[in-house]
């Protein structure tokens, strides 16, 4: 079992990748100086642009992305694991990948994950989102096996789909993640309860760095980057939407203890869901 310090870096990313990278670099440096060995940034760390046309004008493929180049050098310089919650990068065919990168202390990419679930919705306040019109959804769940913990990777809207996190927990993930750019409206309603629910039902830590505040493209995000322990307690939170960072001590022994007290994963059983009238059975 291991103990390490984790950090959530909260950003307010705008339309200029170089400026976003500069702000993120300063906060990552400060978090590492305070002892963080694992640092996570939010979804869309490199750029936050609602217009598809504006986005495509700004981004490149992953190899050329200036935010990722900065992050690789910084991870190597600081000797940390740096989890970029996601970057917008070209995926070919006119599509974009919403891709997370986990960098090792040598600056190399140890794991990547493309966001699986697309946020397509019309909200009561008039906001409309169609992520599937721009982004190519991922098809694989990913666990990064780091020296101090197995970390399950996910992005934002994925937090509403428990099967991803359950599958990762079954495969030994001790830390689950949900770096995000939650809208203020949905964040105020559901952010905390979703993070705590994923932690409780899987007996795992949940670490979720967030975007926060009013952005250049007109959207408003909720902030409140946080860390939840395996018993469902919020042990660290950046209370508000201002850029900054928050630290938490992660003790992987707490995962084993929580799963021992509530052995939901061990007690899980296969079942089928029978349609009323007995017409057919649907695998659960």
Coordinates of N, CA, C and O in Angstrom, one line a residue, residues 11 13 40-48 65 67-68 82-89 96-102 112-115 131 135 153-158 177-181 209 211:
X11 N -8.6 25.4 -13.6 CA -8.3 26.4 -14.6 C -9.6 27.2 -15.1 O -10.7 26.8 -14.8
X13 N -9.8 28.0 -18.6 CA -9.2 28.0 -20.0 C -10.0 28.9 -20.9 O -11.2 28.9 -20.9
X40 N -3.3 16.7 -11.4 CA -4.3 16.5 -12.5 C -4.9 17.9 -12.9 O -5.1 18.8 -12.0
X41 N -5.1 18.1 -14.2 CA -5.7 19.3 -14.7 C -7.1 19.0 -15.2 O -7.4 17.8 -15.4
X42 N -7.9 20.0 -15.6 CA -9.3 19.7 -16.0 C -9.4 19.2 -17.4 O -8.5 19.2 -18.2
X43 N -10.7 18.9 -17.8 CA -11.0 18.7 -19.2 C -10.7 20.0 -20.0 O -10.9 21.1 -19.5
X44 N -10.3 19.8 -21.2 CA -10.1 20.9 -22.1 C -9.1 21.9 -21.5 O -9.3 23.1 -21.6
X45 N -8.0 21.4 -21.0 CA -7.0 22.3 -20.4 C -6.4 23.2 -21.4 O -6.1 24.4 -21.1
X46 N -6.2 22.7 -22.6 CA -5.4 23.5 -23.6 C -6.3 24.6 -24.2 O -5.7 25.7 -24.5
X47 N -7.6 24.4 -24.4 CA -8.4 25.5 -25.1 C -9.9 25.1 -24.8 O -10.3 24.0 -24.8
X48 N -10.6 26.2 -24.6 CA -12.1 26.0 -24.4 C -12.8 27.0 -25.4 O -12.8 28.2 -25.1
X65 N 0.9 19.9 -30.3 CA 0.2 20.7 -29.4 C 1.1 21.4 -28.4 O 1.8 20.7 -27.7
X67 N 0.5 22.9 -25.6 CA 0.2 22.6 -24.2 C 0.8 21.3 -23.8 O 1.5 21.2 -22.7
X68 N 0.7 20.3 -24.6 CA 1.3 19.0 -24.3 C 2.8 19.1 -24.3 O 3.4 18.4 -23.4
X82 N 1.9 13.7 -14.3 CA 1.0 14.8 -14.6 C -0.1 14.3 -15.5 O 0.1 13.8 -16.6
X83 N -1.3 14.4 -15.0 CA -2.5 13.9 -15.7 C -3.2 15.1 -16.3 O -3.8 15.9 -15.6
X84 N -3.1 15.3 -17.6 CA -3.8 16.3 -18.3 C -5.3 15.8 -18.5 O -5.5 14.9 -19.3
X85 N -6.2 16.4 -17.8 CA -7.6 15.9 -17.7 C -8.1 15.6 -19.1 O -8.8 14.6 -19.4
X86 N -7.9 16.6 -20.0 CA -8.0 16.3 -21.5 C -7.6 17.5 -22.2 O -7.5 18.7 -21.7
X87 N -7.2 17.3 -23.5 CA -6.8 18.3 -24.5 C -7.7 18.1 -25.7 O -8.0 16.9 -26.0
X88 N -8.0 19.1 -26.4 CA -8.6 19.0 -27.7 C -7.5 18.9 -28.7 O -6.7 19.8 -28.9
X89 N -7.5 17.8 -29.4 CA -6.5 17.5 -30.5 C -7.2 16.9 -31.7 O -8.2 16.3 -31.6
X96 N -12.4 15.8 -33.8 CA -11.5 16.2 -32.7 C -11.6 15.1 -31.6 O -12.7 14.6 -31.4
X97 N -10.5 14.8 -31.0 CA -10.5 13.9 -29.8 C -10.4 14.8 -28.6 O -9.7 15.7 -28.5
X98 N -11.3 14.4 -27.6 CA -11.2 14.9 -26.3 C -10.4 14.0 -25.5 O -10.9 13.0 -24.9
X99 N -9.1 14.2 -25.5 CA -8.1 13.1 -25.0 C -7.3 13.5 -23.8 O -6.8 14.6 -23.7
X100 N -7.4 12.6 -22.8 CA -6.6 12.7 -21.6 C -5.2 12.1 -21.8 O -5.1 11.1 -22.5
X101 N -4.2 12.7 -21.2 CA -2.8 12.2 -21.3 C -2.3 12.1 -19.8 O -2.4 13.0 -19.0
X102 N -1.7 10.9 -19.5 CA -1.0 10.8 -18.3 C 0.5 10.6 -18.5 O 0.9 9.7 -19.2
X112 N -3.2 7.2 -22.5 CA -4.1 8.2 -23.1 C -5.5 7.6 -23.0 O -5.7 6.4 -23.0
X113 N -6.5 8.5 -22.9 CA -7.9 8.1 -22.9 C -8.7 9.1 -23.7 O -8.6 10.3 -23.4
X114 N -9.5 8.6 -24.6 CA -10.5 9.5 -25.3 C -11.8 9.4 -24.7 O -12.4 8.3 -24.5
X115 N -12.4 10.5 -24.3 CA -13.7 10.6 -23.7 C -14.8 9.8 -24.5 O -14.9 9.9 -25.7
X131 N -21.7 17.7 -28.4 CA -20.3 17.3 -28.5 C -20.0 16.4 -29.6 O -19.0 16.4 -30.2
X135 N -16.6 16.0 -31.7 CA -15.7 15.1 -31.1 C -15.9 13.6 -31.5 O -17.1 13.2 -31.6
X153 N -9.0 6.2 -15.8 CA -9.2 7.5 -16.5 C -10.6 7.6 -17.0 O -11.1 6.7 -17.6
X154 N -11.1 8.8 -16.9 CA -12.4 9.2 -17.5 C -12.4 10.7 -17.6 O -11.5 11.4 -17.1
X155 N -13.5 11.2 -18.2 CA -13.6 12.7 -18.5 C -15.0 13.1 -18.3 O -15.9 12.6 -19.0
X156 N -15.2 14.1 -17.4 CA -16.4 14.9 -17.3 C -17.7 14.1 -17.4 O -18.1 13.4 -16.4
X157 N -18.4 14.1 -18.5 CA -19.8 13.5 -18.6 C -19.7 12.0 -18.3 O -20.8 11.4 -17.9
X158 N -18.6 11.4 -18.5 CA -18.4 10.0 -18.1 C -18.9 9.7 -16.7 O -19.3 8.6 -16.4
X177 N -11.1 8.9 -11.7 CA -10.9 10.3 -12.0 C -12.0 10.8 -12.9 O -12.6 10.1 -13.7
X178 N -12.3 12.1 -12.7 CA -13.4 12.7 -13.5 C -13.1 14.2 -13.9 O -13.9 15.0 -13.6
X179 N -11.9 14.5 -14.4 CA -11.6 15.9 -14.7 C -12.7 16.4 -15.6 O -13.1 15.8 -16.6
X180 N -13.1 17.7 -15.4 CA -14.3 18.1 -16.0 C -14.4 19.6 -16.4 O -13.5 20.4 -16.0
X181 N -15.4 19.9 -17.2 CA -15.8 21.3 -17.4 C -17.3 21.4 -17.3 O -18.0 21.7 -18.2
X209 N -10.3 17.3 -11.2 CA -10.0 18.8 -11.4 C -11.0 19.4 -12.3 O -11.5 18.7 -13.2
X211 N -12.8 22.9 -14.6 CA -12.8 24.3 -15.1 C -13.7 25.1 -14.2 O -14.7 24.6 -13.7

